[in-house]
Amino acid sequence: AVTINGNKAKPSKEIKVGDVVEINFTNRYLKFRVEEIPQGNIRKNDAKDLVSIIEDKSKDMFEWKEFLILWKK
């Protein structure tokens, strides 16, 4: 699931500088702030300056199993 500023994001949602994006993967949680939106192509080395990581954590298998149990209810 993806949220932008706490709201569920649709694929067509445009982001802007200052938005906080949360991505909840199966085995990872990532939260970052958009610092800059490029006006075209950028070099791979410059991409890291476009966002500031707020939180980046891996989920262990216990947490994943607990989610599945709750989801099936």
Short mmCIF file of C-alpha atoms in Angstrom, two decimals:
data_model
loop_
_atom_site.label_atom_id
_atom_site.label_comp_id
_atom_site.label_asym_id
_atom_site.label_seq_id
_atom_site.Cartn_x
_atom_site.Cartn_y
_atom_site.Cartn_z
CA ALA A 1 0.00 0.00 0.00
CA VAL A 2 1.13 3.54 -0.74
CA THR A 3 0.05 6.65 1.13
CA ILE A 4 0.87 10.31 0.49
CA ASN A 5 0.53 12.61 3.49
CA GLY A 6 -1.47 9.89 5.26
CA ASN A 7 -4.01 9.38 2.46
CA LYS A 8 -4.23 6.28 0.28
CA ALA A 9 -2.58 7.09 -3.05
CA LYS A 10 -3.94 6.26 -6.47
CA PRO A 11 -1.56 5.77 -9.44
CA SER A 12 -2.61 9.12 -10.96
CA LYS A 13 -1.79 11.10 -7.79
CA GLU A 14 0.81 13.79 -8.43
CA ILE A 15 3.36 14.40 -5.73
CA LYS A 16 4.92 17.72 -4.83
CA VAL A 17 7.87 18.94 -2.83
CA GLY A 18 7.27 18.40 0.88
CA ASP A 19 4.93 15.41 0.47
CA VAL A 20 5.55 12.47 2.81
CA VAL A 21 5.25 9.12 1.01
CA GLU A 22 4.87 5.79 2.80
CA ILE A 23 5.30 2.49 0.97
CA ASN A 24 4.35 -0.68 2.81
CA PHE A 25 5.93 -3.66 1.05
CA THR A 26 5.50 -7.26 2.17
CA ASN A 27 8.90 -7.36 3.84
CA ARG A 28 9.82 -3.65 4.10
CA TYR A 29 8.38 -0.31 5.21
CA LEU A 30 9.71 2.91 3.67
CA LYS A 31 8.77 6.48 4.56
CA PHE A 32 10.36 9.51 2.87
CA ARG A 33 9.89 13.22 2.18
CA VAL A 34 10.04 14.56 -1.39
CA GLU A 35 12.74 17.25 -1.49
CA GLU A 36 12.87 18.00 -5.20
CA ILE A 37 11.08 17.02 -8.41
CA PRO A 38 13.38 16.99 -11.44
CA GLN A 39 12.45 18.74 -14.67
CA GLY A 40 13.68 15.92 -16.91
CA ASN A 41 16.28 13.19 -16.78
CA ILE A 42 18.84 13.12 -14.00
CA ARG A 43 21.99 11.14 -13.32
CA LYS A 44 21.73 8.11 -11.06
CA ASN A 45 24.16 9.69 -8.58
CA ASP A 46 21.89 12.75 -8.21
CA ALA A 47 18.72 10.71 -7.54
CA LYS A 48 19.53 10.31 -3.83
CA ASP A 49 19.12 14.08 -3.34
CA LEU A 50 15.47 14.03 -4.47
CA VAL A 51 14.15 12.47 -1.22
CA SER A 52 14.98 12.38 2.48
CA ILE A 53 14.48 9.01 4.14
CA ILE A 54 12.42 9.30 7.33
CA GLU A 55 12.11 5.57 8.11
CA ASP A 56 13.32 2.42 6.40
CA LYS A 57 12.80 -0.88 8.18
CA SER A 58 12.64 -4.53 7.30
CA LYS A 59 9.77 -6.64 8.51
CA ASP A 60 10.57 -9.98 10.04
CA MET A 61 8.62 -13.14 9.25
CA PHE A 62 6.80 -13.05 12.62
CA GLU A 63 5.35 -9.62 11.81
CA TRP A 64 4.31 -10.85 8.34
CA LYS A 65 2.60 -13.98 9.75
CA GLU A 66 0.76 -11.83 12.31
CA PHE A 67 -0.51 -9.61 9.49
CA LEU A 68 -1.80 -12.62 7.54
CA ILE A 69 -3.67 -13.96 10.56
CA LEU A 70 -5.42 -10.62 11.11
CA TRP A 71 -6.13 -10.18 7.38
CA LYS A 72 -7.92 -13.56 7.12
CA LYS A 73 -10.38 -12.63 9.89
#
